[in-house]
Structures are given as structure tokens and as C-alpha cells.
């Protein structure tokens, strides 16, 4: 039922996630934060079965912080993506696998803006834009039509807003609120908290 969205711009990555937590046919919360800040210029939005996103997000946050302390430098988006993918792949082969899907957004001097797509099976792909969940059925075609390699931050935010509008209008499941974040060289910031207009 959850929706995650992400798109790269020339100087940042814009990610968004709905704020709803549901179990079976019941809505549990309307104000859940699904974004985890993993570093100064690194963040992920995550969804999955109840409990797994929060536990896995905190686990990755703490392990990447520990990596920085032990090695005297932080992993960039590329290194963090492969570290998280390996953790997911190892978890599949355990008795308690994490059932999570995520979009990892990062910014570095070497890579520029980077967006990585990962699912619960440990698949990894670097992409210019992407989505997880039922919202992907409506938003990927919009992103495909509107995204261009050199789009600005404002253009990327406008594309995400258009995707959210389409999801809220056409998806049978009610996803009334989304949070939009920007990951840039200046850090991770919340851009907007969108709620469905009554």
C-alpha cells in the first residue's frame, strides 16, 4: 500500500514517501516518517512489512555511523548502496529476512547526484528516477515523460508533486499525505509536507 518516489536533478536528489502506516485493512498512523538520514549527504526512504522498515533503517543508520568511526571516513552513495544491498542479500538467507524496499539518495563530489533502487530480494540498480509500491503504477510514466538529465531542483520537485497528485487522484487506496525531501551537497532537508486537499 505504500509509495516511495525518487528523481535526480543536476544538483540534488528529490525523494518522497507517503506518511501512512497500515496493517491489513486498518490504517494505524497517518504521520509516519519513512525517511532515514544515513549521513550528511545520504538518505533513504523505505517501506515494507510492519516493523521491518524502522528496524532496518535504524540498523543501517547505526552501522554506517560505526563504519565512519572505525575507518575515519564516511561511505559515499555508491559504497553505501552496495553495503545495504549486501545486508539485504545476507538477510534473505537467514531465518529472519528483512522485507523492505527502498530508494537510496545521495550526493558526492565524485558521483554527483545518485539514486539507487533496492528491493527485498537484494536487487540493486542506479537509476535516474524510480518508485516503489502501488504508486509506481501511476508515477513512472509521468517521470519518464517529464524527467530530463539536466533538470533543476524546482523542476524535479514539480515532477514529484505531479506524481503525488496522480497517485492521490487515481489510486483506490487512500494515501492522504506525503513528505518530500531533498538530498544535496548542503545536506538532507524536508522540502514539503503534502496533504490531500479536502
Coordinates of C-alpha atoms in Angstrom, one line a residue:
X1 CA 0.0 0.0 0.0
X2 CA 3.0 2.3 0.4
X3 CA 4.5 4.6 -2.2
X4 CA 8.1 5.8 -2.5
X5 CA 9.3 8.2 -5.2
X6 CA 12.7 9.5 -6.2
X7 CA 14.2 11.6 -9.0
X8 CA 17.6 13.0 -9.7
X9 CA 18.3 16.6 -10.6
X10 CA 21.5 18.2 -11.7
X11 CA 22.4 19.4 -8.1
X12 CA 20.3 17.2 -5.8
X13 CA 18.1 14.2 -5.5
X14 CA 14.4 14.5 -4.5
X15 CA 12.8 11.7 -2.6
X16 CA 9.3 11.3 -1.3
X17 CA 7.3 8.8 0.8
X18 CA 3.7 8.6 1.9
X19 CA 3.1 9.0 5.6
X20 CA 0.6 6.2 6.1
X21 CA 1.2 3.0 8.1
X22 CA -1.4 0.3 7.6
X23 CA -1.9 -3.3 8.7
X24 CA -4.3 -5.5 6.7
X25 CA -7.3 -3.3 6.1
X26 CA -6.6 -0.9 9.0
X27 CA -4.7 2.4 9.0
X28 CA -2.5 2.6 12.0
X29 CA -0.9 6.0 11.5
X30 CA -1.0 9.0 9.2
X31 CA 2.2 10.7 10.3
X32 CA 4.9 8.0 9.9
X33 CA 8.3 9.3 8.8
X34 CA 9.8 6.8 6.3
X35 CA 13.0 8.7 5.6
X36 CA 16.2 7.7 7.4
X37 CA 19.2 10.1 7.2
X38 CA 22.3 7.9 6.8
X39 CA 24.9 10.6 6.5
X40 CA 25.5 14.3 5.8
X41 CA 24.5 13.8 2.1
X42 CA 22.8 10.4 2.2
X43 CA 19.3 9.4 3.0
X44 CA 16.8 6.6 2.1
X45 CA 13.1 6.3 2.0
X46 CA 11.9 2.8 3.0
X47 CA 8.8 0.7 3.0
X48 CA 7.9 -2.9 3.9
X49 CA 6.1 -5.1 6.3
X50 CA 5.2 -3.7 9.7
X51 CA 8.3 -3.1 11.9
X52 CA 10.9 -4.1 9.3
X53 CA 11.4 -0.6 7.7
X54 CA 12.0 1.1 11.1
X55 CA 14.3 -1.7 12.4
X56 CA 16.3 -2.0 9.1
X57 CA 16.5 1.8 8.7
X58 CA 17.9 2.2 12.2
X59 CA 20.2 -0.7 11.7
X60 CA 21.7 0.8 8.6
X61 CA 21.9 4.3 10.1
X62 CA 23.9 2.9 13.1
X63 CA 26.1 0.6 11.0
X64 CA 27.1 3.4 8.6
X65 CA 27.9 5.7 11.5
X66 CA 30.0 2.9 13.0
X67 CA 31.8 2.4 9.7
X68 CA 32.6 6.2 9.7
X69 CA 34.1 6.0 13.2
X70 CA 36.1 2.8 12.5
X71 CA 37.5 3.9 9.1
X72 CA 37.8 7.7 9.6
X73 CA 35.6 8.4 6.5
X74 CA 32.0 8.0 5.5
X75 CA 30.8 5.8 2.6
X76 CA 29.6 7.7 -0.4
X77 CA 26.3 6.8 -2.2
X78 CA 27.9 4.1 -4.3
X79 CA 29.6 2.4 -1.3
X80 CA 26.6 2.7 0.9
X81 CA 24.3 1.3 -1.8
X82 CA 26.4 -1.9 -2.0
X83 CA 26.8 -2.2 1.7
X84 CA 23.0 -2.0 2.2
X85 CA 22.4 -4.4 -0.8
X86 CA 24.8 -6.9 0.8
X87 CA 23.0 -6.7 4.1
X88 CA 19.6 -7.3 2.4
X89 CA 21.1 -10.2 0.4
X90 CA 22.5 -11.8 3.5
X91 CA 19.2 -11.3 5.4
X92 CA 17.3 -13.3 2.7
X93 CA 19.5 -16.3 3.6
X94 CA 18.8 -16.0 7.3
X95 CA 15.8 -17.1 9.4
X96 CA 14.6 -13.6 9.8
X97 CA 14.9 -11.7 6.5
X98 CA 14.1 -8.0 6.2
X99 CA 11.1 -7.5 4.0
X100 CA 11.9 -3.9 2.8
X101 CA 12.1 -2.0 -0.4
X102 CA 13.9 1.3 -0.6
X103 CA 15.3 4.2 -2.6
X104 CA 18.7 5.5 -1.5
X105 CA 19.6 9.1 -2.4
X106 CA 23.0 10.6 -2.1
X107 CA 25.2 13.4 -3.3
X108 CA 29.0 13.3 -3.6
X109 CA 31.7 15.2 -5.5
X110 CA 32.7 12.1 -7.4
X111 CA 29.3 10.8 -8.4
X112 CA 27.2 14.0 -8.3
X113 CA 23.5 13.2 -7.6
X114 CA 22.8 9.4 -7.3
X115 CA 19.6 7.5 -6.8
X116 CA 19.6 3.7 -6.1
X117 CA 16.7 1.3 -6.2
X118 CA 16.7 -1.8 -3.9
X119 CA 14.0 -4.3 -3.2
X120 CA 13.6 -7.0 -0.6
X121 CA 15.4 -9.6 -2.8
X122 CA 18.6 -7.5 -2.7
X123 CA 18.3 -6.2 -6.3
X124 CA 20.3 -3.0 -6.8
X125 CA 20.2 -0.5 -9.7
X126 CA 21.4 3.0 -10.1
X127 CA 18.5 4.9 -11.8
X128 CA 17.6 8.5 -12.8
X129 CA 14.1 8.2 -11.3
X130 CA 12.1 5.4 -9.7
X131 CA 9.3 4.4 -7.5
X132 CA 8.2 1.5 -5.2
X133 CA 4.7 0.4 -4.2
X134 CA 1.3 0.9 -5.9
X135 CA 2.2 4.5 -6.6
X136 CA 4.8 3.3 -9.1
X137 CA 1.9 2.2 -11.5
X138 CA 0.9 5.8 -11.9
X139 CA 4.1 7.8 -11.4
X140 CA 6.7 6.0 -13.5
X141 CA 5.1 7.1 -16.8
X142 CA 4.9 10.7 -15.6
X143 CA 8.6 10.6 -14.6
X144 CA 9.5 9.0 -17.9
X145 CA 7.7 11.8 -19.8
X146 CA 8.9 14.8 -17.8
X147 CA 12.4 13.9 -16.5
X148 CA 15.5 15.2 -18.3
X149 CA 19.1 14.8 -17.4
X150 CA 19.7 18.4 -16.6
X151 CA 16.5 19.2 -14.7
X152 CA 16.7 21.7 -11.9
X153 CA 15.7 21.2 -8.3
X154 CA 12.4 23.1 -8.8
X155 CA 11.6 21.0 -11.9
X156 CA 12.3 17.8 -10.0
X157 CA 10.0 18.8 -7.1
X158 CA 7.3 19.8 -9.6
X159 CA 7.5 16.3 -11.2
X160 CA 7.3 14.6 -7.8
X161 CA 4.2 16.8 -6.9
X162 CA 2.6 15.8 -10.2
X163 CA 3.2 12.1 -9.4
X164 CA 1.7 12.6 -5.9
X165 CA -1.3 14.4 -7.3
X166 CA -1.9 11.5 -9.7
X167 CA -1.5 8.9 -7.0
X168 CA -3.9 10.6 -4.7
X169 CA -6.4 11.1 -7.6
X170 CA -6.3 7.7 -9.2
X171 CA -5.2 5.1 -6.6
X172 CA -8.1 3.4 -4.9
X173 CA -6.1 3.2 -1.7
X174 CA -6.1 6.5 0.3
X175 CA -2.6 7.9 0.7
X176 CA -3.5 11.4 2.0
X177 CA -0.1 12.8 2.9
X178 CA 3.4 12.6 1.5
X179 CA 6.7 14.1 2.7
X180 CA 9.2 15.4 0.1
X181 CA 13.0 15.6 0.9
X182 CA 16.0 17.0 -0.9
X183 CA 19.5 15.5 -0.7
X184 CA 22.1 17.9 -1.9
X185 CA 25.7 19.0 -1.2
X186 CA 24.3 21.1 1.7
X187 CA 22.7 18.1 3.4
X188 CA 19.3 16.4 3.8
X189 CA 16.3 18.7 4.2
X190 CA 12.5 18.3 4.3
X191 CA 11.1 20.3 1.4
X192 CA 7.4 19.9 1.8
X193 CA 4.7 18.0 3.7
X194 CA 1.9 17.5 1.2
X195 CA -1.6 16.6 2.4
X196 CA -4.6 15.8 0.2
X197 CA -6.8 18.8 -0.3
X198 CA -10.3 18.3 1.2

